[in-house]
PDB file of C-alpha atoms in Angstrom:
ATOM      1  CA  MET A 466     -47.772  77.903  17.278  1.00  0.00           C
ATOM      2  CA  LYS A 467     -46.435  78.615  12.813  1.00  0.00           C
ATOM      3  CA  ILE A 468     -43.821  76.258  13.246  1.00  0.00           C
ATOM      4  CA  SER A 469     -46.084  73.078  14.696  1.00  0.00           C
ATOM      5  CA  LYS A 470     -48.061  73.452  11.214  1.00  0.00           C
ATOM      6  CA  ARG A 471     -45.813  73.998   9.466  1.00  0.00           C
ATOM      7  CA  LEU A 472     -44.035  70.527  10.458  1.00  0.00           C
ATOM      8  CA  VAL A 473     -47.791  69.044  10.013  1.00  0.00           C
ATOM      9  CA  ALA A 474     -48.004  70.156   7.066  1.00  0.00           C
ATOM     10  CA  ALA A 475     -44.296  69.021   5.739  1.00  0.00           C
ATOM     11  CA  VAL A 476     -45.458  65.370   7.446  1.00  0.00           C
ATOM     12  CA  MET A 477     -48.559  65.697   5.901  1.00  0.00           C
ATOM     13  CA  LEU A 478     -46.937  66.751   2.356  1.00  0.00           C
ATOM     14  CA  VAL A 479     -44.434  63.635   2.895  1.00  0.00           C
ATOM     15  CA  ALA A 480     -47.392  61.573   2.957  1.00  0.00           C
ATOM     16  CA  LEU A 481     -49.150  62.422   0.265  1.00  0.00           C
ATOM     17  CA  MET A 482     -45.889  61.898  -1.889  1.00  0.00           C
ATOM     18  CA  PHE A 483     -45.671  58.177  -0.964  1.00  0.00           C
ATOM     19  CA  THR A 484     -48.829  57.268  -0.940  1.00  0.00           C
ATOM     20  CA  MET A 485     -48.413  59.129  -4.564  1.00  0.00           C
ATOM     21  CA  THR A 486     -45.070  56.715  -4.819  1.00  0.00           C
ATOM     22  CA  ALA A 487     -46.901  53.734  -4.187  1.00  0.00           C
ATOM     23  CA  CYS A 488     -49.610  54.523  -6.599  1.00  0.00           C
ATOM     24  CA  GLY A 489     -47.918  55.311  -9.236  1.00  0.00           C
ATOM     25  CA  GLY A 490     -45.051  52.630  -8.980  1.00  0.00           C
ATOM     26  CA  SER A 491     -47.530  49.592  -9.954  1.00  0.00           C
ATOM     27  CA  LYS A 492     -46.006  49.690 -13.620  1.00  0.00           C
ATOM     28  CA  ASN A 493     -42.460  48.213 -14.254  1.00  0.00           C
ATOM     29  CA  LYS A 494     -39.842  47.553 -16.474  1.00  0.00           C
ATOM     30  CA  VAL A 495     -41.346  44.748 -18.367  1.00  0.00           C
ATOM     31  CA  THR A 496     -45.217  45.926 -17.786  1.00  0.00           C
ATOM     32  CA  GLY A 497     -45.681  45.711 -21.767  1.00  0.00           C
ATOM     33  CA  THR A 498     -46.689  44.072 -24.844  1.00  0.00           C
ATOM     34  CA  TYR A 499     -43.854  42.023 -26.689  1.00  0.00           C
ATOM     35  CA  SER A 500     -43.113  40.322 -29.980  1.00  0.00           C
ATOM     36  CA  PHE A 501     -41.714  36.623 -30.347  1.00  0.00           C
ATOM     37  CA  GLU A 502     -37.565  36.766 -31.845  1.00  0.00           C
ATOM     38  CA  SER A 503     -36.798  33.514 -31.401  1.00  0.00           C
ATOM     39  CA  ILE A 504     -37.459  30.319 -29.564  1.00  0.00           C
ATOM     40  CA  THR A 505     -33.825  26.945 -28.711  1.00  0.00           C
ATOM     41  CA  GLU A 506     -34.217  24.056 -28.387  1.00  0.00           C
ATOM     42  CA  GLY A 507     -31.481  21.283 -27.607  1.00  0.00           C
ATOM     43  CA  ASP A 508     -29.040  23.280 -30.353  1.00  0.00           C
ATOM     44  CA  GLN A 509     -31.459  23.796 -32.672  1.00  0.00           C
ATOM     45  CA  THR A 510     -32.872  27.644 -32.512  1.00  0.00           C
ATOM     46  CA  TYR A 511     -35.358  29.599 -34.529  1.00  0.00           C
ATOM     47  CA  THR A 512     -36.007  33.273 -35.696  1.00  0.00           C
ATOM     48  CA  ALA A 513     -39.076  34.200 -35.898  1.00  0.00           C
ATOM     49  CA  GLN A 514     -38.135  35.199 -40.490  1.00  0.00           C
ATOM     50  CA  GLN A 515     -37.079  31.172 -39.722  1.00  0.00           C
ATOM     51  CA  LEU A 516     -39.560  30.416 -39.280  1.00  0.00           C
ATOM     52  CA  LYS A 517     -42.023  32.196 -41.061  1.00  0.00           C
ATOM     53  CA  ASP A 518     -39.490  30.406 -43.936  1.00  0.00           C
ATOM     54  CA  LEU A 519     -40.152  26.975 -42.460  1.00  0.00           C
ATOM     55  CA  TYR A 520     -43.680  27.474 -42.675  1.00  0.00           C
ATOM     56  CA  ALA A 521     -44.092  28.782 -46.348  1.00  0.00           C
ATOM     57  CA  ALA A 522     -42.096  26.460 -47.770  1.00  0.00           C
ATOM     58  CA  SER A 523     -44.148  23.959 -47.056  1.00  0.00           C
ATOM     59  CA  GLY A 524     -47.419  25.938 -48.071  1.00  0.00           C
ATOM     60  CA  GLN A 525     -47.931  26.987 -44.865  1.00  0.00           C
ATOM     61  CA  GLU A 526     -48.541  31.422 -44.144  1.00  0.00           C
ATOM     62  CA  ILE A 527     -48.255  31.683 -40.742  1.00  0.00           C
ATOM     63  CA  ASN A 528     -48.617  35.446 -38.529  1.00  0.00           C
ATOM     64  CA  ILE A 529     -45.849  35.242 -35.659  1.00  0.00           C
ATOM     65  CA  ASP A 530     -47.614  37.517 -33.813  1.00  0.00           C
ATOM     66  CA  SER A 531     -50.659  35.644 -33.480  1.00  0.00           C
ATOM     67  CA  MET A 532     -49.077  32.625 -33.070  1.00  0.00           C
ATOM     68  CA  PHE A 533     -46.201  33.886 -30.555  1.00  0.00           C
ATOM     69  CA  SER A 534     -47.594  36.737 -27.987  1.00  0.00           C
ATOM     70  CA  LEU A 535     -46.729  38.114 -24.130  1.00  0.00           C
ATOM     71  CA  GLU A 536     -48.250  40.800 -22.312  1.00  0.00           C
ATOM     72  CA  MET A 537     -47.241  41.336 -19.073  1.00  0.00           C
ATOM     73  CA  LYS A 538     -49.389  43.901 -17.197  1.00  0.00           C
ATOM     74  CA  SER A 539     -48.670  46.392 -14.392  1.00  0.00           C
ATOM     75  CA  ASP A 540     -51.561  44.521 -12.255  1.00  0.00           C
ATOM     76  CA  LYS A 541     -48.443  42.186 -11.796  1.00  0.00           C
ATOM     77  CA  THR A 542     -50.929  39.454 -14.702  1.00  0.00           C
ATOM     78  CA  PHE A 543     -49.196  37.958 -17.785  1.00  0.00           C
ATOM     79  CA  THR A 544     -51.108  36.235 -20.907  1.00  0.00           C
ATOM     80  CA  LEU A 545     -48.983  33.976 -22.891  1.00  0.00           C
ATOM     81  CA  LYS A 546     -49.616  32.577 -25.988  1.00  0.00           C
ATOM     82  CA  SER A 547     -47.876  29.447 -27.904  1.00  0.00           C
ATOM     83  CA  ASP A 548     -49.088  27.515 -30.910  1.00  0.00           C
ATOM     84  CA  ASP A 549     -52.335  27.224 -30.108  1.00  0.00           C
ATOM     85  CA  LYS A 550     -53.123  27.694 -26.377  1.00  0.00           C
ATOM     86  CA  THR A 551     -52.877  31.157 -24.192  1.00  0.00           C
ATOM     87  CA  THR A 552     -51.646  30.566 -20.843  1.00  0.00           C
ATOM     88  CA  THR A 553     -53.051  33.908 -17.856  1.00  0.00           C
ATOM     89  CA  GLY A 554     -50.559  33.072 -14.545  1.00  0.00           C
ATOM     90  CA  THR A 555     -48.858  35.613 -11.881  1.00  0.00           C
ATOM     91  CA  TYR A 556     -45.282  37.159 -11.896  1.00  0.00           C
ATOM     92  CA  THR A 557     -43.127  38.644 -10.004  1.00  0.00           C
ATOM     93  CA  VAL A 558     -40.032  40.956 -10.712  1.00  0.00           C
ATOM     94  CA  ASP A 559     -36.123  40.655  -8.539  1.00  0.00           C
ATOM     95  CA  GLY A 560     -33.696  42.863  -9.750  1.00  0.00           C
ATOM     96  CA  ASP A 561     -33.360  41.123 -14.008  1.00  0.00           C
ATOM     97  CA  LYS A 562     -35.082  37.863 -13.121  1.00  0.00           C
ATOM     98  CA  VAL A 563     -38.893  37.128 -13.146  1.00  0.00           C
ATOM     99  CA  ALA A 564     -40.505  34.395 -11.869  1.00  0.00           C
ATOM    100  CA  MET A 565     -43.435  33.896 -13.876  1.00  0.00           C
ATOM    101  CA  THR A 566     -46.541  31.130 -11.919  1.00  0.00           C
ATOM    102  CA  ALA A 567     -48.927  29.626 -14.001  1.00  0.00           C
ATOM    103  CA  GLU A 568     -50.735  26.453 -13.449  1.00  0.00           C
ATOM    104  CA  ASN A 569     -49.387  25.434 -10.732  1.00  0.00           C
ATOM    105  CA  THR A 570     -46.033  25.800 -12.598  1.00  0.00           C
ATOM    106  CA  THR A 571     -43.166  28.527 -12.099  1.00  0.00           C
ATOM    107  CA  ILE A 572     -40.994  29.407 -15.346  1.00  0.00           C
ATOM    108  CA  ASN A 573     -37.830  31.685 -14.247  1.00  0.00           C
ATOM    109  CA  ALA A 574     -36.684  34.346 -16.949  1.00  0.00           C
ATOM    110  CA  THR A 575     -35.074  37.187 -17.476  1.00  0.00           C
ATOM    111  CA  TYR A 576     -35.231  41.083 -18.573  1.00  0.00           C
ATOM    112  CA  SER A 577     -32.149  41.989 -20.326  1.00  0.00           C
ATOM    113  CA  ASP A 578     -32.203  45.685 -22.795  1.00  0.00           C
ATOM    114  CA  GLY A 579     -36.174  44.978 -23.914  1.00  0.00           C
ATOM    115  CA  LYS A 580     -35.685  41.022 -24.036  1.00  0.00           C
ATOM    116  CA  LEU A 581     -37.415  38.793 -21.796  1.00  0.00           C
ATOM    117  CA  THR A 582     -36.002  35.269 -21.774  1.00  0.00           C
ATOM    118  CA  LEU A 583     -37.986  32.668 -20.852  1.00  0.00           C
ATOM    119  CA  SER A 584     -36.420  28.906 -19.720  1.00  0.00           C
ATOM    120  CA  ASP A 585     -38.035  25.687 -19.466  1.00  0.00           C
ATOM    121  CA  ASP A 586     -37.396  21.735 -19.812  1.00  0.00           C
ATOM    122  CA  GLY A 587     -34.601  22.509 -22.289  1.00  0.00           C
ATOM    123  CA  MET A 588     -36.343  25.033 -24.129  1.00  0.00           C
ATOM    124  CA  THR A 589     -35.091  28.913 -24.194  1.00  0.00           C
ATOM    125  CA  MET A 590     -38.327  31.708 -25.334  1.00  0.00           C
ATOM    126  CA  VAL A 591     -36.698  35.636 -26.264  1.00  0.00           C
ATOM    127  CA  PHE A 592     -39.410  38.372 -26.639  1.00  0.00           C
ATOM    128  CA  LYS A 593     -38.754  41.615 -27.555  1.00  0.00           C
ATOM    129  CA  LYS A 594     -40.580  43.859 -25.909  1.00  0.00           C
ATOM    130  CA  LYS A 595     -42.737  46.599 -28.873  1.00  0.00           C
TER     131      LYS A 595
END
């Protein structure tokens, strides 16, 4: 009888470990808040500082973090702010590939070295994890 009690206890322990891992495993490598790093359209690339300088040259001051921001939440939703538009949607992760879907459109991204690179329609935006 002792052996069967140990076996039952071991099975319950393994089941508990899997349950705890499943609950705690919702955070993934892309989860977090990102700051804007650069934007490329065609052959023109602008860093966050270059955009600030361009606006300053025209007499305007901008806050890049409030103008461009990205939050990837652990529940597989995201919020992307670009200029005056805020977009929310869902995402999936497959290795270093991230598919972000909002408003029936999917934007493909890649994650590498703490940076998320979004590419769509000839434009590329790079966000760096804070």
